Coordinates of C-alpha atoms and ligand atoms in Angstrom, one line a residue:
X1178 CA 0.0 0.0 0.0
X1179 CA 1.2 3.3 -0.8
X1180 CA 0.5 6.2 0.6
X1181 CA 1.8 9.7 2.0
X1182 CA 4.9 8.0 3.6
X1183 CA 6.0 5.9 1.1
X1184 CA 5.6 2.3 1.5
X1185 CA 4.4 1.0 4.9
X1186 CA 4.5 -2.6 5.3
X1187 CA 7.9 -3.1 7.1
X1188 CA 7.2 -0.5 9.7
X1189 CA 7.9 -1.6 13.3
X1190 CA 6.2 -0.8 16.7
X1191 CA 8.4 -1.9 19.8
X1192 CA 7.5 -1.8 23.5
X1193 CA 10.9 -0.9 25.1
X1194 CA 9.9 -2.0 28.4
X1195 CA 11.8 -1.7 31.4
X1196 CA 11.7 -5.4 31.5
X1197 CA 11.2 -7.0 28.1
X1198 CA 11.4 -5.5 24.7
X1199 CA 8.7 -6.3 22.2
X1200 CA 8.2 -5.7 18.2
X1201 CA 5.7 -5.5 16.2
X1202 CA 5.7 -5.6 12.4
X1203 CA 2.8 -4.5 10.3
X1204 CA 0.6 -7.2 9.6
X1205 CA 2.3 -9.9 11.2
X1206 CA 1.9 -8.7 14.6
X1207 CA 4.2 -9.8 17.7
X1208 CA 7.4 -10.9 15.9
X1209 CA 9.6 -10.6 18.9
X1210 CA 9.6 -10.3 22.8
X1211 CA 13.1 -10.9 25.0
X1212 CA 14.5 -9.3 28.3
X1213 CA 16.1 -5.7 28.1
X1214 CA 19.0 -7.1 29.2
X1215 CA 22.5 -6.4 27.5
X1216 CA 25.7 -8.4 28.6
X1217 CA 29.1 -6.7 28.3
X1218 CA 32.6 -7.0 28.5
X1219 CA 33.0 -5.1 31.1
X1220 CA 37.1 -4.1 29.9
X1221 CA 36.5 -3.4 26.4
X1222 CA 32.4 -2.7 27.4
X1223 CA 31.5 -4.2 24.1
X1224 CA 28.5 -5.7 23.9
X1225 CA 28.5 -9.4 24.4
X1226 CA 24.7 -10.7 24.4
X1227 CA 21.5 -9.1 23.8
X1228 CA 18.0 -10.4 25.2
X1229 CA 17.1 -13.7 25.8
X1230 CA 21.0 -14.8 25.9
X1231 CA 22.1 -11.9 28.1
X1232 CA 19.3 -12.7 30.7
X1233 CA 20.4 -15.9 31.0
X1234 CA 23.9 -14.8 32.6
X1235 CA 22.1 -12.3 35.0
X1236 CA 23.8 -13.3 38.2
X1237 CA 26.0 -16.1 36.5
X1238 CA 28.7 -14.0 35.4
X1239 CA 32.3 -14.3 35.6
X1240 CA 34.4 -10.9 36.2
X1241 CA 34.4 -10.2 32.6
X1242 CA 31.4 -10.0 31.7
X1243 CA 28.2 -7.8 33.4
X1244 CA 24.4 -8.0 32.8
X1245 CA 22.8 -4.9 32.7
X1246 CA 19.1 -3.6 32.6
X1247 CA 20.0 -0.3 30.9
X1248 CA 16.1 0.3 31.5
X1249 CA 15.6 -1.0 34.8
X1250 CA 14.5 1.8 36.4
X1251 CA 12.1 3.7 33.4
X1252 CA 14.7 6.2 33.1
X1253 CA 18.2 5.4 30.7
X1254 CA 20.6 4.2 32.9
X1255 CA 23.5 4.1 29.6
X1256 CA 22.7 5.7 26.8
X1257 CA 25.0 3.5 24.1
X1258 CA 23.8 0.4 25.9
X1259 CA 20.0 1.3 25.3
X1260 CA 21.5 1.9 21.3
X1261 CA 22.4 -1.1 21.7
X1262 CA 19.5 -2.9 22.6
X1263 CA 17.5 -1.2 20.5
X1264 CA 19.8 -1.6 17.5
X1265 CA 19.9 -5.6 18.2
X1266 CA 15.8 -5.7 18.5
X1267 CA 15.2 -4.1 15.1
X1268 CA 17.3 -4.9 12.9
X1269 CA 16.7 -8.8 14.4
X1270 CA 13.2 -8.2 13.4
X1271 CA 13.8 -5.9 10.0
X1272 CA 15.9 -8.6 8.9
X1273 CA 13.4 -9.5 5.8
X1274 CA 13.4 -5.6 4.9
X1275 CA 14.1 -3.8 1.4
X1276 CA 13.6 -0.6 2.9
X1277 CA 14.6 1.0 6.7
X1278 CA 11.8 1.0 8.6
X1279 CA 9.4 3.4 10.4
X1280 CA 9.2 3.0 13.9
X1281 CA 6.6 3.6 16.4
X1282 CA 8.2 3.3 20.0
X1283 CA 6.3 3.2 23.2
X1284 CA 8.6 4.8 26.0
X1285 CA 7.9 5.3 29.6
X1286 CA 6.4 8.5 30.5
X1287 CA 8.4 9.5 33.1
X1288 CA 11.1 9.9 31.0
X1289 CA 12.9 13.2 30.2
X1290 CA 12.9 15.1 26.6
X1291 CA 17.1 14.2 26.7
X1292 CA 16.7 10.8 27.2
X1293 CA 13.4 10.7 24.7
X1294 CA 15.4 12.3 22.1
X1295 CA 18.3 9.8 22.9
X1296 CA 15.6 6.8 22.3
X1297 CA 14.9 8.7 19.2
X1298 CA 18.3 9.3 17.9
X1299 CA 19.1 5.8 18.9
X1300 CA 16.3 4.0 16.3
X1301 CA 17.9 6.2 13.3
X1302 CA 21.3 5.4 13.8
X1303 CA 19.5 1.6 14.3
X1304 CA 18.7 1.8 10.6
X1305 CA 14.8 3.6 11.0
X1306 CA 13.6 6.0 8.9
X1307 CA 11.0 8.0 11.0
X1308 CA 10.6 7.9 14.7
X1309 CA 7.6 8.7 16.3
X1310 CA 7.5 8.2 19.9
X1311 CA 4.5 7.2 22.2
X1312 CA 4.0 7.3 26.1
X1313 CA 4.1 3.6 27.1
X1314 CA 0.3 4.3 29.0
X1315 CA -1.3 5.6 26.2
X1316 CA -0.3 2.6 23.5
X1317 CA -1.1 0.4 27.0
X1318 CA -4.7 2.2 26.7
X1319 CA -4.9 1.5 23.1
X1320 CA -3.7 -1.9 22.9
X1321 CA -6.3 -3.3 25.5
X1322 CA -8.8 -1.3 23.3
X1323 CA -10.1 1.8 25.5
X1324 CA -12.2 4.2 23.2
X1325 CA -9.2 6.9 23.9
X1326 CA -10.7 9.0 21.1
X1327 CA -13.9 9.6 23.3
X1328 CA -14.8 12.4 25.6
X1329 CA -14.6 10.0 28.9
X1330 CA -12.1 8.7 31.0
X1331 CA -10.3 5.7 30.2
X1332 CA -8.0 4.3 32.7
X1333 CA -5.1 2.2 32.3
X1334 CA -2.7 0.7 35.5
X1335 CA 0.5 -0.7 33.7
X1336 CA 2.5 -2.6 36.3
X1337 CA 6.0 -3.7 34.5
X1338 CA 9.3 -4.6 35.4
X1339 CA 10.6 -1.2 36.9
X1340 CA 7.5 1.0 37.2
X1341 CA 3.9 1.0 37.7
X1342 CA 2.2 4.0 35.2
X1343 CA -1.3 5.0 35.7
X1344 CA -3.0 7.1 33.3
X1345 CA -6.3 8.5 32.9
X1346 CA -7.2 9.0 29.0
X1347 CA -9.7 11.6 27.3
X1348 CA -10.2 12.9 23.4
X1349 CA -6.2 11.3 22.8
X1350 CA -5.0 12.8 25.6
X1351 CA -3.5 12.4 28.5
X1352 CA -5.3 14.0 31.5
X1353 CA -3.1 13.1 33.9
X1354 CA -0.9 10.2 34.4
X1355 CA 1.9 8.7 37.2
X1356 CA 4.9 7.0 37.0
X1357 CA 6.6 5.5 40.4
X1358 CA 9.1 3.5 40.3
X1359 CA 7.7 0.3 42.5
X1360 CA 6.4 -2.8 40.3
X1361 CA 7.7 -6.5 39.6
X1362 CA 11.2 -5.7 40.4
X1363 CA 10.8 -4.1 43.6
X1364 CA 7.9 -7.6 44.4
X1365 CA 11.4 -9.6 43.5
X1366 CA 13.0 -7.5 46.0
X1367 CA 10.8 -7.8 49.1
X1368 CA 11.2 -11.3 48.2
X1369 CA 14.7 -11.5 48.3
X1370 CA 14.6 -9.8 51.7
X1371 CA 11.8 -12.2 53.4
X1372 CA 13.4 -15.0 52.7
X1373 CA 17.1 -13.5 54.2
X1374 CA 15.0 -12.1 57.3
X1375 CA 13.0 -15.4 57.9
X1376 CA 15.0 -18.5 57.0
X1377 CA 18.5 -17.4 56.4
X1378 CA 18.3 -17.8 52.6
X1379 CA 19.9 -16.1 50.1
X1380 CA 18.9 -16.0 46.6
X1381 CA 18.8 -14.6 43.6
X1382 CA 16.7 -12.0 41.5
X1383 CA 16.2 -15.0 39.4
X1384 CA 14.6 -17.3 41.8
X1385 CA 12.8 -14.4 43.7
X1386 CA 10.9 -13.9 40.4
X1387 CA 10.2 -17.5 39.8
X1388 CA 8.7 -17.4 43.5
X1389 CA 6.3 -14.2 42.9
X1390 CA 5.5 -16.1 39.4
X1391 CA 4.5 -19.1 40.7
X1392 CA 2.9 -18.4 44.1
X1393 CA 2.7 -14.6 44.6
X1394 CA -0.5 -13.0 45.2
X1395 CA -2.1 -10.0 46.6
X1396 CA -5.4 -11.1 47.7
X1397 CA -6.3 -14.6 49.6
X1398 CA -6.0 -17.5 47.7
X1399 CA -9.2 -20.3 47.3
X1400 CA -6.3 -22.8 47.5
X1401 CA -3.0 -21.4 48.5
X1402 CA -0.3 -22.6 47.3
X1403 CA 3.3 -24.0 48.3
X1404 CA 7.2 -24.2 46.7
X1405 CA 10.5 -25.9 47.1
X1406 CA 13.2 -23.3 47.2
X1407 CA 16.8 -23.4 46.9
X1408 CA 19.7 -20.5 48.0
X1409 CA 22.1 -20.2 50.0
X1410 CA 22.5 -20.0 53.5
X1411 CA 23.8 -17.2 55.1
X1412 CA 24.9 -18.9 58.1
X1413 CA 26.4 -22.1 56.8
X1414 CA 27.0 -20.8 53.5
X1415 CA 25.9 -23.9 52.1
X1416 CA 23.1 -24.7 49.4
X1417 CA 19.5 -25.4 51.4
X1418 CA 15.9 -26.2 50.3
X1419 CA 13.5 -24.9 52.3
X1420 CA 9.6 -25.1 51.6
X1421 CA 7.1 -21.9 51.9
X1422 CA 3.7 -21.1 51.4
X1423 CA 1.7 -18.7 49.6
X1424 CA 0.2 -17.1 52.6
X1425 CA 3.9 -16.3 53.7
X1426 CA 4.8 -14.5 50.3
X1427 CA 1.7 -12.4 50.2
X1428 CA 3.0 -11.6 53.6
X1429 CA 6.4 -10.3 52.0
X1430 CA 4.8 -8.6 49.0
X1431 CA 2.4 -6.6 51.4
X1432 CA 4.0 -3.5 52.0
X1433 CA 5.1 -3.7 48.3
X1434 CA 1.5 -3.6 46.5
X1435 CA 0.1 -1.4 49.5
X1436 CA 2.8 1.1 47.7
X1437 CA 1.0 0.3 44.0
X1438 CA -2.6 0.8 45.6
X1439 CA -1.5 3.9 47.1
X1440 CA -0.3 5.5 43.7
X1441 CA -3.5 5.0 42.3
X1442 CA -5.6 6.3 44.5
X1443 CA -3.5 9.1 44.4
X1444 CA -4.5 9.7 40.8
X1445 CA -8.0 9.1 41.3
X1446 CA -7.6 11.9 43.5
X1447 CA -6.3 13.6 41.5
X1448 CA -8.6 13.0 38.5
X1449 CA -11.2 16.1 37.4
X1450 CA -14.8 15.0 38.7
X1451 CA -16.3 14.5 35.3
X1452 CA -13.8 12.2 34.6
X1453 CA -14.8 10.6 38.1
X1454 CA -18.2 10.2 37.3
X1455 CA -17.4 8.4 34.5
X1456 CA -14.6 5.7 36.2
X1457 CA -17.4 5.2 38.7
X1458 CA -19.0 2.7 35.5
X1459 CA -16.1 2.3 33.7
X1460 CA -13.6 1.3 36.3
X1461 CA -10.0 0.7 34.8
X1462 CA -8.0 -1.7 32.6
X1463 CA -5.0 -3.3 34.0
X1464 CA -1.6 -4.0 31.7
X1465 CA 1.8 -5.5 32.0
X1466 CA 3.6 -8.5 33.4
X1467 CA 3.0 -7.5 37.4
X1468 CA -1.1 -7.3 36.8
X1469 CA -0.7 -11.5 36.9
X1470 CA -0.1 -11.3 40.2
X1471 CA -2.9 -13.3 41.3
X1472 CA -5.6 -11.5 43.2
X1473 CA -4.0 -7.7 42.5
X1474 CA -6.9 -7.0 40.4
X1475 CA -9.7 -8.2 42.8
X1476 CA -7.5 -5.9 46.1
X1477 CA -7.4 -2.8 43.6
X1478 CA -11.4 -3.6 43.0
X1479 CA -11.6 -3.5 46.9
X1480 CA -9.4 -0.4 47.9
X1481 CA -10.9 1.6 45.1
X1482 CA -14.8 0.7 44.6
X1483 CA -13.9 0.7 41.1
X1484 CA -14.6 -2.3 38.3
X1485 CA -11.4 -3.5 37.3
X1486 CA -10.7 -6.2 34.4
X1487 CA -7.0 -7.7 33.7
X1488 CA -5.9 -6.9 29.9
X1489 CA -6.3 -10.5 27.8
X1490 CA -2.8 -10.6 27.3
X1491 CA -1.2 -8.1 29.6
X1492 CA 2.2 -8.5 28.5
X1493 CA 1.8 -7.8 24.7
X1494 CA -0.6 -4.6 25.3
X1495 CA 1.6 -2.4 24.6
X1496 CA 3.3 -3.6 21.5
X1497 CA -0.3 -4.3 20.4
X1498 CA -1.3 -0.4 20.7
X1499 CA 1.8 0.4 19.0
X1500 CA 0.8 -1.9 15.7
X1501 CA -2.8 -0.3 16.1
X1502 CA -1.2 2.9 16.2
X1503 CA 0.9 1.7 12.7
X1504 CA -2.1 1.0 11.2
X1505 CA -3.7 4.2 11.9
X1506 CA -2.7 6.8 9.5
X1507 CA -4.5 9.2 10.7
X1508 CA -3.7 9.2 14.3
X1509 CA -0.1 9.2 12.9
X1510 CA -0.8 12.6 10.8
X1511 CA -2.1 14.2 14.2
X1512 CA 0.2 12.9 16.8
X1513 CA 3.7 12.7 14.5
Ligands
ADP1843 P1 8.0 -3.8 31.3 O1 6.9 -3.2 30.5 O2 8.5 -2.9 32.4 O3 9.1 -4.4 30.5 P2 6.4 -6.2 31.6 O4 5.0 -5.7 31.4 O5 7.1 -7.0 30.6 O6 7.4 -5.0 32.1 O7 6.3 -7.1 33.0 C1 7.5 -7.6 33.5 C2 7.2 -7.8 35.0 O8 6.1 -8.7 35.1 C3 8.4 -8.6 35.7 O9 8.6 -8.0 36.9 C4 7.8 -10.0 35.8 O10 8.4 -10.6 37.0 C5 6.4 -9.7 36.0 N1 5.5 -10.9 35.7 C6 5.5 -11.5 34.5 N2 4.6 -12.6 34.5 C7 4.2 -12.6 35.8 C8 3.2 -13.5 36.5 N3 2.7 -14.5 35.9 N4 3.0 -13.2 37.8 C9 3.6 -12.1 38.4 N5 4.4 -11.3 37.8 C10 4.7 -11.5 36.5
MG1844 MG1 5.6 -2.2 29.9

């Protein structure tokens, strides 16, 4: 199809997540979705894995080598290692490509204009030809399939890797949105420090996540639920199993997801009452990896009054509202 921009069908939408990295190509959809994690040398600092391979050595790594998260935190921690990153993700998935491709990137929105433009500047020297930026909320809204375009709120809770972002949506714009830095990570975390406190055990971001995955939850469970894990302990300093319950972990994660209920409140505070009046029926959409926490939905319902639903497939709203927004030409005319 031709059309005001040339030819479109090897344009690209990614999700640089905090977490994971997704793309999407035109008409295929989701064509790729690994870790933002980049391993380096960490003498010459040249890049030694990307994604998938470079989580893999988080915590594993000799004294050569370093995993980083140049995300982590929603704000750039190294500029050339984000190039990276983003250099490895599209041109993995522009491979098949005559032309250099049109991008469409979702970025957090607490992000400055320096490091925006550095996201930017980083997709061209990538090999794109345009770069049109998007606030990581507002492709969230889109890719769960809010009505953004209408004069009513739609809310979106996005709770990734390194932050949580909240966002109230009217007419394509946002009305008001939050970024704190508290979501999966920081879960991992309090993890990590139950088990220290309680049993002794040490162990890694790794494991802490595979706990939270398997038997995290926010809200009483019909059936809770129980794990073998395996660390270190601190005393001994020798490898131990120890066996915990689901009850102890929403224990741990407590203060953690009071911090995430908090925040939005806050914005519903926050949020001019016409826009109330509508949340009142409309409640909000949940997004991202930490909204499978089991039962967060269900506490949020609870602490807010509001109707709350969990995306379909919370981890690939974003890119998916990044495709829609590639397949809209004319939200692309207004917002480029
Ligand atoms: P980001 O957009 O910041 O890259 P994602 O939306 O990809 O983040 O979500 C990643 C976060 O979601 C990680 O902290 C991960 O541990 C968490 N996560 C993924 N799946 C689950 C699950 N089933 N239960 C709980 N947390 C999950
Ligand atoms: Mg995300």
């Amino acid at each position: 199809m031709a059309n005001l921009f040339g030819y479109f069908s090897n344009d690209i939408g990614i999700d640089l997540g905090t977490a994971n990295t997704l793309v999407y190509l035109k008409d295929r959809g989701i064509v790729l979705r690994e870790p933002s994690v980049v391993a380096l040398d960490t003498v010459t600092r040249k890049v030694r894995a990307v994604g998938d391979e470079a989580k893999r050595m988080l915590g594993r790594t000799p004294g050569n080598i370093t995993a980083i998260r140049p995300m982590k935190d929603g704000v750039i921690a190294d500029f050339d290692v984000t190039e990276a990153m983003l250099r490895y993700f599209i041109q993995k998935a522009s491979q098949s490509f005559r032309a250099p491709p049109r991008v469409v990137i979702a970025i957090p929105s607490g992000i400055t204009a320096v490091e925006k433009r550095a996201v930017m500047d980083s997709a061209t020297h990538a090999g794109a030809r345009k770069v049109i930026t998007i606030p990581e909320p507002m492709a969230a809204a889109i890719g769960v399939g809010l009505p953004i375009d209408e004069p009513a709120a739609n809310m979106i809770v996005d709770i990734g890797g390194g932050t949580t972002e909240i966002a109230i949506i009217s007419l394509n714009g946002i009305v008001f949105s939050k970024s704190i830095r508290v979501a999966g990570d920081e879960l991992d975390a309090a993890i990590i420090g139950y088990m220290k406190r309680a049993y002794n055990l040490l162990i890694g971001e790794r494991t802490a996540e595979e706990i939270k995955m398997r038997i995290g939850s926010a809200y009483a469970l019909d059936e809770e639920l129980s794990m073998e894990v395996k660390g270190r302990d601190s005393v001994a300093g020798l490898p131990k199993t120890i066996h915990i319950t689901s009850q102890e972990i929403r224990e741990a994660l407590s203060d953690t997801i009071a911090s995430i209920v908090d925040a939005v409140r806050t914005t519903l505070e926050r949020c001019p009452p016409e826009l109330s009046a509508d949340l009142v029926d409309r409640g909000f959409v949940m997004a991202g990896g930490g909204s499978l926490i089991r039962g967060i939905d269900r506490l949020l319902s609870d602490k807010t009054g509001l109707p709350v639903t969990v995306a379909d497939d919370p981890l690939s709203a974003v890119a998916n509202g990044t495709g829609a927004v590639l397949n809209d030409l004319s939200w692309l005319m207004q917002n480029a």
